[in-house]
Coordinates of C-alpha atoms in Angstrom, one line a residue:
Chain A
X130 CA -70.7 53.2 -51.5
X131 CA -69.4 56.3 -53.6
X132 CA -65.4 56.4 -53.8
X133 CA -63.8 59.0 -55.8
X134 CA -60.8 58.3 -58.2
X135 CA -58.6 60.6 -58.6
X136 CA -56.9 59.5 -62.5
X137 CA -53.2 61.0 -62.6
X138 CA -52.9 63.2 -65.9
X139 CA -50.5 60.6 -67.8
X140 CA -53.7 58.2 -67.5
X141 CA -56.4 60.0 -68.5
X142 CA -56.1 58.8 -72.0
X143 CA -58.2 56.4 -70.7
X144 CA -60.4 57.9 -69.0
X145 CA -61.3 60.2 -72.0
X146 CA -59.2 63.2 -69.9
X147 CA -61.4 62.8 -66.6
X148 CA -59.3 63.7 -63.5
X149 CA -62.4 61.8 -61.0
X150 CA -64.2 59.2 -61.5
X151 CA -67.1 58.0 -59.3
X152 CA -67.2 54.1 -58.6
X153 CA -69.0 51.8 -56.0
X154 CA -66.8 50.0 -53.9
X155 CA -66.0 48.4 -50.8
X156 CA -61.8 47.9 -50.7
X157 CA -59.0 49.2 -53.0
X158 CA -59.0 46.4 -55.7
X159 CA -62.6 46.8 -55.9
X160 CA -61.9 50.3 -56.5
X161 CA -59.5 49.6 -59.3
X162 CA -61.9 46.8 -60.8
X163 CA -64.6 49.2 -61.0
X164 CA -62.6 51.6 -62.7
X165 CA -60.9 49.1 -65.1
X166 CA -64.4 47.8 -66.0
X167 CA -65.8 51.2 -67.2
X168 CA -62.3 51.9 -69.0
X169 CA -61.0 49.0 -69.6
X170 CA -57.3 49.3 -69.7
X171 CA -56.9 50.5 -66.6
X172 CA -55.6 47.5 -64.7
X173 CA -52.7 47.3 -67.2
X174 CA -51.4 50.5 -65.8
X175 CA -52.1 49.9 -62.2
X176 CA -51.1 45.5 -62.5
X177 CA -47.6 44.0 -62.9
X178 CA -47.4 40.8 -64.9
X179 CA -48.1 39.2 -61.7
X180 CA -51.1 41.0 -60.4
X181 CA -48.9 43.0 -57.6
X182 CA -49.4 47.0 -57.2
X183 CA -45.5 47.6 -58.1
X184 CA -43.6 50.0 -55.7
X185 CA -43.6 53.0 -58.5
X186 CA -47.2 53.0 -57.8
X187 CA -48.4 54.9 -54.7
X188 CA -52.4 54.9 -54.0
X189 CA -53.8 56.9 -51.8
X190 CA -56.8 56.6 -49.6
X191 CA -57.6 60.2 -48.6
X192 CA -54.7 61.3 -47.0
X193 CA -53.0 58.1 -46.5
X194 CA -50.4 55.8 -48.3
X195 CA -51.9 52.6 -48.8
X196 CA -48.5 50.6 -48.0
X197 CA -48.8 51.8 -44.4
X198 CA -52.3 50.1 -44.1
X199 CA -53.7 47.2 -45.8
X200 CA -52.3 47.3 -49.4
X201 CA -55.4 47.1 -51.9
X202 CA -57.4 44.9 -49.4
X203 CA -57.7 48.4 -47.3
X204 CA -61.2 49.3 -46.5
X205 CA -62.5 52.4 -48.5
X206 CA -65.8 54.1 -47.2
X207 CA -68.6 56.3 -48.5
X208 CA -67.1 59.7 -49.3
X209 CA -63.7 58.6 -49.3
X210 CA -61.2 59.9 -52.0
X211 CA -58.8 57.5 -53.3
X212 CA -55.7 58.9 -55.5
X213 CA -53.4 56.9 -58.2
X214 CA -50.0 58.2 -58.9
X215 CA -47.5 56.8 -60.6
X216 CA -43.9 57.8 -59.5
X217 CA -41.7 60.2 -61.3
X218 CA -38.6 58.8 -61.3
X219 CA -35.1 58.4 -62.6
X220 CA -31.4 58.7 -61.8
X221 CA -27.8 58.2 -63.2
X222 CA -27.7 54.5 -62.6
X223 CA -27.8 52.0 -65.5
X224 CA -31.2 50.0 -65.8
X225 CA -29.0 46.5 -65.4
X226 CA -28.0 47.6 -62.4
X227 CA -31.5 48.6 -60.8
X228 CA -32.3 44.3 -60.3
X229 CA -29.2 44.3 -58.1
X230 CA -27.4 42.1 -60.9
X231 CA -24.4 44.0 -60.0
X232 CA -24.4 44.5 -56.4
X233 CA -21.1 45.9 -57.0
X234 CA -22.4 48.9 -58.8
X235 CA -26.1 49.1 -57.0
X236 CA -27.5 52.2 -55.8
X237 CA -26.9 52.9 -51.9
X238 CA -29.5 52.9 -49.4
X239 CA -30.1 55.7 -47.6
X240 CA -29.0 53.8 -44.9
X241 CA -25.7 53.6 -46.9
X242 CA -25.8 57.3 -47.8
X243 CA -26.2 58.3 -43.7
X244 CA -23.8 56.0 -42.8
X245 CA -20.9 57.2 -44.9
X246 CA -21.9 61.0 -45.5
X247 CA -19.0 62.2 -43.6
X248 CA -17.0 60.4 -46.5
X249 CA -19.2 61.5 -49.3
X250 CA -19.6 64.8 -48.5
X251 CA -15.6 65.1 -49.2
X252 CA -15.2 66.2 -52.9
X253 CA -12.3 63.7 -52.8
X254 CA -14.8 60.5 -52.3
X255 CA -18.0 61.2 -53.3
X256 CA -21.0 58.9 -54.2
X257 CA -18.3 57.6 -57.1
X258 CA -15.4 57.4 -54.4
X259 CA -17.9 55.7 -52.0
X260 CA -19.0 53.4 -54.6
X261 CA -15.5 52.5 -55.4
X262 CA -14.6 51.7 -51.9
X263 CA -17.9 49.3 -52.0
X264 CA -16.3 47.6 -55.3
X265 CA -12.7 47.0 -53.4
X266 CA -11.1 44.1 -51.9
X267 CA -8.9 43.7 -49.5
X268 CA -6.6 41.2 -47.7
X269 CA -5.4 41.5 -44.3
X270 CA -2.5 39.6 -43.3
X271 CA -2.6 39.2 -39.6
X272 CA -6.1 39.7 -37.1
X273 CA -3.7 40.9 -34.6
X274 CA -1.8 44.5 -33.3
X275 CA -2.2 45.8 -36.8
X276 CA -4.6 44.4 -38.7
X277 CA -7.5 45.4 -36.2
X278 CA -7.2 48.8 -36.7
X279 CA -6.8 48.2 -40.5
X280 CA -9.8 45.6 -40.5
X281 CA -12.1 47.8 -38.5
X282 CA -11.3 51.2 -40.1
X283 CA -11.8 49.6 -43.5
X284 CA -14.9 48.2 -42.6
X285 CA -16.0 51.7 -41.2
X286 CA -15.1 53.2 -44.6
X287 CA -17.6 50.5 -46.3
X288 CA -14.8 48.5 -48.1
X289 CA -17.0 45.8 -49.7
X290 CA -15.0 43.0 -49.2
X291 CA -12.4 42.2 -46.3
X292 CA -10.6 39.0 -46.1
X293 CA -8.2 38.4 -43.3
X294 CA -5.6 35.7 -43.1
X295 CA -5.1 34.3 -39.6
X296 CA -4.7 31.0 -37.9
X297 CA -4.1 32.0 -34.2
X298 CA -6.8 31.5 -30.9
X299 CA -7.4 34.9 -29.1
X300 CA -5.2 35.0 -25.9
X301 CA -5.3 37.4 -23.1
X302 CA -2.2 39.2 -23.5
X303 CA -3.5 40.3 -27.3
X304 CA -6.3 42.3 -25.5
X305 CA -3.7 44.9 -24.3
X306 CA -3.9 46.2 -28.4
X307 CA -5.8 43.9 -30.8
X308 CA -8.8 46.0 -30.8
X309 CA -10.4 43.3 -32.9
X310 CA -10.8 41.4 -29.7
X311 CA -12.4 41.8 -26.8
X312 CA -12.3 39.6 -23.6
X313 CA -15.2 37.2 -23.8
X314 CA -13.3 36.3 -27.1
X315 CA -10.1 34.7 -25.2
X316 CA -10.1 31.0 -26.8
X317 CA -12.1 31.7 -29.5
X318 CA -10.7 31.5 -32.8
X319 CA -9.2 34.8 -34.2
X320 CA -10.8 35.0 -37.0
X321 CA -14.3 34.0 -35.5
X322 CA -13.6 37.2 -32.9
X323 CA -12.9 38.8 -36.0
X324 CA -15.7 38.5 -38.0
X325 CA -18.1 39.3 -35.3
X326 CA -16.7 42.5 -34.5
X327 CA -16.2 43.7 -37.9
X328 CA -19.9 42.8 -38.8
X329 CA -21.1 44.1 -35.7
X330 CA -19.5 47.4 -37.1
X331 CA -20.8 47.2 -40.3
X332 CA -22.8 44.7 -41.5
X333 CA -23.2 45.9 -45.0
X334 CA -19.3 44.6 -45.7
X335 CA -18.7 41.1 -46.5
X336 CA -16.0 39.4 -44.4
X337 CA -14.1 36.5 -45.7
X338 CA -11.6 34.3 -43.3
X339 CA -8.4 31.9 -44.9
X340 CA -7.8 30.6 -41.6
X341 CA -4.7 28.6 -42.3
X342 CA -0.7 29.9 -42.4
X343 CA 0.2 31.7 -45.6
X344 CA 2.6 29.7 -47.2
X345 CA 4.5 28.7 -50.8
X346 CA 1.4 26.4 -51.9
X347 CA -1.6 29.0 -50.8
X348 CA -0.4 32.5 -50.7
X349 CA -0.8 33.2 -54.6
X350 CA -3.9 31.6 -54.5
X351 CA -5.1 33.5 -51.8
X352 CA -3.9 37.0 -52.7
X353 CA -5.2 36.8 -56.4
X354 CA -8.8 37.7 -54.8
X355 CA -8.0 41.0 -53.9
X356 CA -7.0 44.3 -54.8
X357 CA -4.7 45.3 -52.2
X358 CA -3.1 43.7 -49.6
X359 CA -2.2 44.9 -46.1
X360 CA 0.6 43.0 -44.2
X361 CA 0.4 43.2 -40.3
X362 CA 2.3 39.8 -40.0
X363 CA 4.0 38.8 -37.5
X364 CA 7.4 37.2 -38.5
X365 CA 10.0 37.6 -41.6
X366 CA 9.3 34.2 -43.0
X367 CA 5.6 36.0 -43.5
X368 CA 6.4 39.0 -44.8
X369 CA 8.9 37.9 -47.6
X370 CA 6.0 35.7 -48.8
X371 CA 3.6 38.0 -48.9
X372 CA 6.0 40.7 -50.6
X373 CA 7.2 38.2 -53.4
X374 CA 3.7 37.2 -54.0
X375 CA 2.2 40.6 -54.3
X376 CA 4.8 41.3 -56.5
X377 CA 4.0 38.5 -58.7
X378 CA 1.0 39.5 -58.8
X379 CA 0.7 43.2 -59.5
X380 CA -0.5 44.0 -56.1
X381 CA -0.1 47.5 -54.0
X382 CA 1.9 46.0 -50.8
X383 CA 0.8 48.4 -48.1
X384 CA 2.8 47.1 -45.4
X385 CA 3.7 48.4 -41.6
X386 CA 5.8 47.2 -38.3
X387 CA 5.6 47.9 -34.6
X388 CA 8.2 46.7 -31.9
X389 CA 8.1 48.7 -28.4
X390 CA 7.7 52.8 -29.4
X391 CA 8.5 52.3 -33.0
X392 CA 7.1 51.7 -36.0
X393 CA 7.4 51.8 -39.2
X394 CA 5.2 52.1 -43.0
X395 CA 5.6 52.0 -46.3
X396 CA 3.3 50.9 -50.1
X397 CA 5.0 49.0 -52.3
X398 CA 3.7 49.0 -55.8
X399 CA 5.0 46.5 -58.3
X400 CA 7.6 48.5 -60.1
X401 CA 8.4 51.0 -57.2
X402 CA 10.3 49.0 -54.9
X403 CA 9.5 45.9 -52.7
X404 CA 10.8 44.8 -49.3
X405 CA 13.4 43.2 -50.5
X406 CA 14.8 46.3 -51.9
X407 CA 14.7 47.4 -48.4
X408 CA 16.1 44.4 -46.6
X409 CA 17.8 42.3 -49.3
X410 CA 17.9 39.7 -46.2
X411 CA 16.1 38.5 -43.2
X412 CA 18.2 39.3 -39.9
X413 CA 19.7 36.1 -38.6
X414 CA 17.4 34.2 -36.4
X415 CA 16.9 35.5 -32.5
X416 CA 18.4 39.0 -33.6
X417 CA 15.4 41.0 -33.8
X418 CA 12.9 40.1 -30.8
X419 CA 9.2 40.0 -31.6
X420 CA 6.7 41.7 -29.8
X421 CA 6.3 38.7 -27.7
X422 CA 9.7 39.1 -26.8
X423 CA 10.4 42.3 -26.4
X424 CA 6.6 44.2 -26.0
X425 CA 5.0 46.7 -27.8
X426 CA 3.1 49.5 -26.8
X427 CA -0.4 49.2 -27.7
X428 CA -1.4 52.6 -28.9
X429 CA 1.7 52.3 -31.6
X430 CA -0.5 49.6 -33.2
X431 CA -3.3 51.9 -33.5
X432 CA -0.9 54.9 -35.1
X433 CA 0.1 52.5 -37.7
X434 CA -2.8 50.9 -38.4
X435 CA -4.4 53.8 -39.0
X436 CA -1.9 54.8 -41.2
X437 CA -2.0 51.6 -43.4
X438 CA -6.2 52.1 -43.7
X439 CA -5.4 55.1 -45.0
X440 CA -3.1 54.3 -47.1
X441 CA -5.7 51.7 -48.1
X442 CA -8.4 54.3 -48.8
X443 CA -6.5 56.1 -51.0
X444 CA -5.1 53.4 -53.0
X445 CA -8.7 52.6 -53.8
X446 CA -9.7 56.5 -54.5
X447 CA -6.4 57.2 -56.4
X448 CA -6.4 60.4 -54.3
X449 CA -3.3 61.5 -52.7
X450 CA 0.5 61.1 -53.2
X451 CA 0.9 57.2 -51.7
X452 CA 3.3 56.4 -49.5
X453 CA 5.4 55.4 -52.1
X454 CA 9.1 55.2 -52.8
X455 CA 9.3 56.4 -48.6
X456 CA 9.5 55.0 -45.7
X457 CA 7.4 56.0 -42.6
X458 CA 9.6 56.0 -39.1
X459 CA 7.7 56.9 -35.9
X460 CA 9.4 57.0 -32.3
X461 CA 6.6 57.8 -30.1
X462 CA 8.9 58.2 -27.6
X463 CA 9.6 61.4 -29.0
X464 CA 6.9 61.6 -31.0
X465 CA 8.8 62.2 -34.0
X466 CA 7.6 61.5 -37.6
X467 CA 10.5 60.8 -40.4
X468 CA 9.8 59.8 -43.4
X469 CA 13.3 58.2 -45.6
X470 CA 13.7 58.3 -49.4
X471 CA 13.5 54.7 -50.2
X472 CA 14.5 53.8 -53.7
X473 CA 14.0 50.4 -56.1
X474 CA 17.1 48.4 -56.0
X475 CA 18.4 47.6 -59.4
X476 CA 20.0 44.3 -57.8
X477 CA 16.9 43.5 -55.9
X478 CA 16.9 39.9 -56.4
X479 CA 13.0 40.2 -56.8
X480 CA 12.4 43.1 -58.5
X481 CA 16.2 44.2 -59.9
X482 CA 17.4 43.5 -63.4
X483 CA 18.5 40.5 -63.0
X484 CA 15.9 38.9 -60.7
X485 CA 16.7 35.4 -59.3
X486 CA 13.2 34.8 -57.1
X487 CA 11.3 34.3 -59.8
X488 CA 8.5 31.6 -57.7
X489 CA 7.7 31.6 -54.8
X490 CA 10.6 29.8 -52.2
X491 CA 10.8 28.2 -48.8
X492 CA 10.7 31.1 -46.6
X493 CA 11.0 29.1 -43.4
X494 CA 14.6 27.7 -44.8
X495 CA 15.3 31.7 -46.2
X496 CA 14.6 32.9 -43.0
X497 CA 16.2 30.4 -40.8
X498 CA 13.2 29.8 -38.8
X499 CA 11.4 26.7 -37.8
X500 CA 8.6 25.3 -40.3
X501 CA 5.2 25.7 -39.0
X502 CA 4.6 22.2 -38.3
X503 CA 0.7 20.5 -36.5
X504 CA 3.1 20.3 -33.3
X505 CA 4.6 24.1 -33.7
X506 CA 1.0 25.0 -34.4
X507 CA -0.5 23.5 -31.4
X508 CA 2.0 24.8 -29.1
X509 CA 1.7 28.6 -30.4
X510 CA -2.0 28.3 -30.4
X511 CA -1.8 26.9 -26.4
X512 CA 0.8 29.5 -25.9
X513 CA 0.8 33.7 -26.4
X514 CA 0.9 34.1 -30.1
X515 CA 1.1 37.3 -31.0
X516 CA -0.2 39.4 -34.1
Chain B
X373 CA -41.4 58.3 -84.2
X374 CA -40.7 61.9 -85.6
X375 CA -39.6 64.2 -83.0
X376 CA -41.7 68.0 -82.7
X377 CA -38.9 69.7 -84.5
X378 CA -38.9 73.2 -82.0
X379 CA -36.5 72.0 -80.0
X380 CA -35.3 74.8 -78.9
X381 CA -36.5 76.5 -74.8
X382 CA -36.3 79.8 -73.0
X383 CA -35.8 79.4 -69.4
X384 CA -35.1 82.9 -67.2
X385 CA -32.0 82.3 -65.6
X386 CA -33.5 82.8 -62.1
X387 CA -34.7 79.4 -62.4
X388 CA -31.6 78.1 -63.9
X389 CA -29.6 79.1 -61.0
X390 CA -32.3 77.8 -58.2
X391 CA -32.2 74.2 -60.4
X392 CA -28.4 74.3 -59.5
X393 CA -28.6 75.9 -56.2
X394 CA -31.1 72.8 -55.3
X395 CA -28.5 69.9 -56.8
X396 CA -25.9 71.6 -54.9
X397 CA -27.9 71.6 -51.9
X398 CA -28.8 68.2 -52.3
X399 CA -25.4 66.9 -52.8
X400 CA -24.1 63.6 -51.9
X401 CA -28.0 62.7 -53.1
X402 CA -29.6 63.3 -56.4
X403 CA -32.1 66.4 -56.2
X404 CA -35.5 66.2 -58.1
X405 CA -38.3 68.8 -59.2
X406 CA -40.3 70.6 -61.8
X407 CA -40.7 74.0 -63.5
X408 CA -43.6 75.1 -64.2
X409 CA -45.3 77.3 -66.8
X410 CA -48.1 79.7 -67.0
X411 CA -49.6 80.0 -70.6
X412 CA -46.7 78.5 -71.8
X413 CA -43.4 80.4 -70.1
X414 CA -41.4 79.1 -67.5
X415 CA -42.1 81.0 -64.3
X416 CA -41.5 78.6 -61.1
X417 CA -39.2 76.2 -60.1
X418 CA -40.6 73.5 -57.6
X419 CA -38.7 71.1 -55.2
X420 CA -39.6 67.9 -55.0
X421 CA -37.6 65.9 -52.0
X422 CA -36.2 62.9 -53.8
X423 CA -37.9 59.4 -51.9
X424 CA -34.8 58.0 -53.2
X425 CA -32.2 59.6 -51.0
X426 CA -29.9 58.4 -53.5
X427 CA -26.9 59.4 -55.5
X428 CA -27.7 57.6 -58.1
X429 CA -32.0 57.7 -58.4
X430 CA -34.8 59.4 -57.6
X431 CA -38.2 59.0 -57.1
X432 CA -40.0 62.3 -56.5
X433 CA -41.9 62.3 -52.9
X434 CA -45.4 60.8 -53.9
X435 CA -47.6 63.3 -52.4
X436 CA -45.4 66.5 -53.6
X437 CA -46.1 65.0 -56.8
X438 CA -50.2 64.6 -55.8
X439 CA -50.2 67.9 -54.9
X440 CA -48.3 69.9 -57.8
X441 CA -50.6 67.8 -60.0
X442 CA -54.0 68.7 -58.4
X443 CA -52.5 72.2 -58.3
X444 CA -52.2 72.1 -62.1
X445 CA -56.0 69.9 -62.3
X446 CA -57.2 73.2 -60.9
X447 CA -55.7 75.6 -63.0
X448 CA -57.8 74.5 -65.7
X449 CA -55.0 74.2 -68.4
X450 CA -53.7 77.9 -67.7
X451 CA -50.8 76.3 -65.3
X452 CA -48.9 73.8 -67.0
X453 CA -45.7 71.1 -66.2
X454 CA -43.2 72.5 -68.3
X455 CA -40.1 70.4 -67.3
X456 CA -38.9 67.6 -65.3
X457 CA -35.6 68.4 -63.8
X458 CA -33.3 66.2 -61.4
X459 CA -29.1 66.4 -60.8
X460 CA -26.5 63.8 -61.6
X461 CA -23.9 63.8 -58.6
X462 CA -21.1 62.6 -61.2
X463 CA -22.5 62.0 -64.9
X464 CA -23.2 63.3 -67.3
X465 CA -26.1 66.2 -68.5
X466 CA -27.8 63.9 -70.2
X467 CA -30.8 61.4 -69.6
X468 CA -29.3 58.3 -68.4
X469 CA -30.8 54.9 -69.4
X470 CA -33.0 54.7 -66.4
X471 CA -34.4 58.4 -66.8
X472 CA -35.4 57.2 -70.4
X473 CA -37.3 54.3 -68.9
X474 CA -39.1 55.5 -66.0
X475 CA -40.3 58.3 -68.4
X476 CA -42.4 55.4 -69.9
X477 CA -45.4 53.9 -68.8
X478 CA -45.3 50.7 -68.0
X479 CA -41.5 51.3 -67.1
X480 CA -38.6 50.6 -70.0
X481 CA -41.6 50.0 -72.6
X482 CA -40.0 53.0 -74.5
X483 CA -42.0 52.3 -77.8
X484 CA -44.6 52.8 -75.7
X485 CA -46.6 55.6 -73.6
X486 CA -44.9 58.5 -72.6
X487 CA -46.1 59.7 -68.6
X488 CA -45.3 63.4 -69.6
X489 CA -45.0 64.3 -73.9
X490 CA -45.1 67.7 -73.0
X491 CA -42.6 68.0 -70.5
X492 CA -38.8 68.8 -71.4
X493 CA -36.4 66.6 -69.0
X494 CA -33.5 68.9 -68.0
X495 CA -30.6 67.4 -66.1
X496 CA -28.2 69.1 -64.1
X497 CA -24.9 67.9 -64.1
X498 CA -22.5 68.5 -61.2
X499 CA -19.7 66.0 -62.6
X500 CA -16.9 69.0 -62.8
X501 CA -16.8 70.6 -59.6
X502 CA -17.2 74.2 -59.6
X503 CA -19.3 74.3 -63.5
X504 CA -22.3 73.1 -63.5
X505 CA -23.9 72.0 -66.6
X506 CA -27.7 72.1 -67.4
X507 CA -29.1 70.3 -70.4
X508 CA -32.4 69.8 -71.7
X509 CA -33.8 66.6 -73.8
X510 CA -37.6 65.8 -75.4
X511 CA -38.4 61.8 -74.3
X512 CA -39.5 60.9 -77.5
X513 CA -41.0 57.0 -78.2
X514 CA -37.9 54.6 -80.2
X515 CA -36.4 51.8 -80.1
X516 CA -33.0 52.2 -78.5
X517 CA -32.0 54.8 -75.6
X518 CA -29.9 56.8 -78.5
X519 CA -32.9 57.0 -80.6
X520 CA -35.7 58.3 -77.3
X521 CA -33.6 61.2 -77.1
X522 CA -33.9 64.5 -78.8
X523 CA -31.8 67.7 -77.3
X524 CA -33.6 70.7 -76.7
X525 CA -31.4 73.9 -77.1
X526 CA -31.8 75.4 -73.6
X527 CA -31.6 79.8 -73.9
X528 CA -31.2 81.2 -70.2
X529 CA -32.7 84.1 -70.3

C-alpha cells in the first residue's frame, strides 16, 4: 500500500530537499520506519529518547490529527496522505519553568486564562498581576461572618494558596451569613465545610486548614507561611494576637469588624500603624457584646468582606492607594461610608518608640477573658459559636 | 558559529502595524504568525491562532502551519517565510529563552539544527502600555542563549 509523506521543510535535509516521499505501509510507525530506513535519520527527528511521538509533533493522516485516533498505531490505507509537522513554538516563559518545576511561575491553562479573563483583561492585573495572585498566600483568621466572603472571593480571584484558621463545628444559626456554609454542613467541622466549598469554587487553589485556636505558642508559627493575613476573628484576645504577631512579622494586617449595622476596616502595614495604636486596650470584659450577643446583620458581613478581599487583591498587585493610615466606618442603617484619619501612635506599646510588647503575651489574661480550655472548647463547639 | 553579517530588514510599515494590531487583539494571550515574502520582500503578514492560548507560549495552530507551508511548497521557491513573529504580553522585545529553544530541532539542542535559518524572529513587545515595541533577531547556532542571538536592525518602511 502506497502512503505519501509529506517531509516539513526544516527536514528535508534529509530527505535531500523532497517535500513527498512514497513508502509502503500499513499503520503510522510503519510509515515512519519506512521513511527512516530510506533516510536514515529520520526517527531521530520524529522519536524522543524514549520512543514516544512528543506533543510538538503533530502527524497527520489526510485531514486528521493523529492524537484524536489511534496515535501511530492508526491505520493508513492505499492513497492516503500522511503529513509531519513539527510545531512552531515559543513564548516569554523561562525554559525551567516549562517542566512545571515552578508551579508557581507555570504558564496558565487556557482553562486558567477563561476563568480569570475578566481579571486579566484589566490593564491593572494582567497575565503578570494574575500570575502574582497565583504566587500569593494568604491566611484567614476565622471560617465564619467574614472570612467566607474573604475565603471565597480570594479563591475566585485564583489566590494560589488559602489557609484558614478555625477550630469551631458549623451550627445553624451561622447559616444566616457564613456563606462558606451551607445547611447539609451543620456539625461538620468548619474548616471541612470550608474546604469543600472553596474547592468546589475553584479547584485550581490550594486550601490549607490550622484547625486549632491561635494562640502565644502557634500563631508565629502559623502566620510566617503567608503573605498577608486577613483577621475576621471573633473576640479581642484573637485579634491582639494576631495584630502583635503580624507585626513581628512584617505582615500587611488587613483586618475588619461587624456588630448589628456596623462595621468597620482598616490594613495595617508594619510601620503604619497597628491595632493597638487604635485601641491601646481591650474594653473590659462583657462591655462590648459579640455577635452572639447582640446579632449582626448578615449582609454587613458580606460588605466587609468584600472589602477586605479587595483590600487583599491589591496588596498582592501593589495597585491602588491601601487602606492604610484610615479607618473604614459603615452604618448600613444609613448607608453611610466614613472613612477616619488614623495615625501610628508614637506610645503604641507595640509599635511606638519605646515598645514594651516585644513577644508575644497572654492575651486571655490581657483581655480579661477566660482561657480556651478542652472543657470551654467542648462547650462552644456544642453551643452557637460564632465567626 | 559566525553570524550572516546583513543584519539589517526592511519591513513596510503596513505590516508592522497589523503585527501589533494582532498582539493587541490577542491580548491577555500571546499572538503568533508569519510574514511572508515574494522574491525576497516582505509583502504579507499571516495569522496564526496560538494552540497555546497562553500569555506566556505559543504553539502556532498545527494545520495553519501545514497549510502556509504547502502554500510556500507550491510556490516553487518564488514565495518565501520571511519571519516568524509572536507578542510578549509583559517582557521584553526580545527572544526569550524558550523562543531560542523551540527554534531548534530536537528542542533546546541550540548547537544544533535550526527549524527556520532563514527566517528573522521578530517579537512584539506590549510590556509598556500604550508603545509598542517591535524587534527583530537572527537564531543563530551557540552555546549560551546570549550567544544564539544576533539583532537584526528592523527599517519600517
Amino acid at each position: 500500500m502506497s502512503v505519501n509523506v509529506y517531509v516539513p521543510s526544516p527536514w528535508r535535509h534529509l530527505t535531500a530537499n523532497r517535500e513527498y516521499v512514497d513508502v509502503e505501509a500499513s499503520d503510522v510507525a510503519g510509515v515512519l520506519n519506512a521513511v527512516n530506513e530510506r533516510y536514515p535519520g529520520f526517527d531521530n527527528l520524529v522519536y524522543n529518547g524514549e520512543g514516544d511521538v512528543p506533543r510538538h509533533i503533530n502527524i497527520y493522516v489526510n485531514d486528521r490529527e493523529i492524537h484524536d485516533l489511534s496515535g501511530i498505531a492508526t491505520l493508513v490505507e492505499d492513497g492516503d496522505r500522511v503529513a509531519v509537522i513539527p510545531a512552531l513554538a515559543g513564548g516569554a516563559e523561562m525554559a525551567e519553568n516549562m517542566n512545571g518545576a515552578d508551579a508557581g511561575s507555570a504558564a496558565m491553562t487556557p482553562d486558567e486564562v477563561m476563568r480569570y479573563s475578566r481579571h486579566i483583561i484589566m490593564g491593572q492585573v494582567g497575565p503578570v498581576g494574575q500570575r502574582k495572585l497565583r504566587n500569593a498566600k494568604v491566611l484567614i483568621v476565622g471560617a465564619g461572618g467574614l472570612g467566607s466572603p474573604v475565603a471565597i472571593y480570594l479563591a475566585l480571584a485564583g489566590v494560589g494558596t488559602i489557609g484558614i484558621v478555625d477550630f469551631d463545628i458549623v451550627d445553624l444559626s451561622n447559616l444566616q451569613r457564613q456563606l462558606l456554609h451551607q445547611t447539609p454542613d451543620v456539625g461538620k467541622s468548619k474548616l471541612d465545610s470550608a474546604k469543600e466549598s472553596l474547592q468546589a469554587y475553584n479547584p485550581h487553589v490550594e486550601v490549607r486548614t490550622h484547625g486549632m485556636p491561635l494562640t502565644s505558642d502557634n500563631a508565629m508559627e502559623v502566620i510566617a507561611d503567608y503573605d498577608i493575613v486577613v483577621n475576621g476573628a471573633d473576640n479581642f484576645a484573637t485579634r491582639y494576637l494576631v495584630n502583635d504577631a503580624s507585626y513581628f512579622l512584617g505582615k500587611t494586617l488587613v483586618d475588619g469588624s461587624i456588630l448589628l449595622f456596623d462595621g468597620q476596616a482598616t490594613v495595617y502595614k508594619p510601620g503604619s500603624g497597628c491595632y493597638r495604636c487604635l485601641y491601646p486596650a481591650p474594653p473590659p470584659p462583657g462591655l462590648v457584646p459579640s455577635c452572639a450577643e447582640a446579632g449582626v446583620l448578615g449582609a454587613i458581613t458580606g460588605i466587609v468582606g468584600a472589602i477586605q478581599s479587595t483590600e487583599v487583591f491589591k496588596e498582592i498587585l501593589g495597585i491602588g492607594d491601601p487602606l492604610v493610615g484610615r479607618l473604614l466606618l459603615i452604618d448600613a442603617l444609613t448607608m453611610e461610608f466614613r472613612t477616619m484619619k488614623l495615625r501610628q501612635d508614637p506610645s503604641c506599646p507595640l509599635c511606638g518608640e519605646n515598645p514594651t510588647v516585644t513577644e508575644l503575651i497572654d492575651y486571655d489574661q490581657f483581655c480579661g477573658t477566660p482561657p480556651i480550655t478542652e472543657e470551654l472548647e467542648a462547650l462552644m463547639a456544642a453551643s452557637a459559636g460564632d465567626d | 558559529m559566525v553570524g550572516r553579517g546583513v543584519a539589517m530588514a526592511v519591513i513596510p510599515r503596513p505590516l508592522v502595524d497589523e503585527m501589533v494590531a494582532h498582539s493587541l487583539e490577542d491580548l491577555p494571550n500571546e499572538a503568533c504568525g508569519v510574514i511572508l515574502a515574494v522574491d525576497g520582500v516582505a509583502t504579507a503578514v499571516h495569522r496564526v491562532p496560538n494552540a497555546a492560548a497562553s500569555p506566556y507560549r505559543y504553539v502556532m495552530d498545527d494545520e495553519e502551519q501545514l497549510k502556509l507551508q504547502q502554500r510556500l511548497d507550491e510556490s516553487k521557491g518564488e514565495e518565501t517565510l520571511f519571519a516568524i513573529y509572536h507578542s510578549h504580553v509583559a517582557s521584553e522585545a526580545r527572544p526569550s529563552q524558550t523562543d531560542v529553544n523551540m527554534a531548534f530541532w530536537p528542542p533546546g539542542d541550540i548547537s544544533g539544527a535550526l527549524m527556520y535559518p532563514d527566517a528573522i524572529y521578530i517579537v512584539v513587545s506590549l510590556a509598556e502600555e500604550g508603545a509598542p515595541v517591535v524587534q527583530g533577531f537572527h537564531i543563530i547556532a551557540g552555546d549560551s542563549y546570549e550567544a544564539c542571538l544576533e539583532p537584526v536592525e528592523l527599517h519600517f518602511e
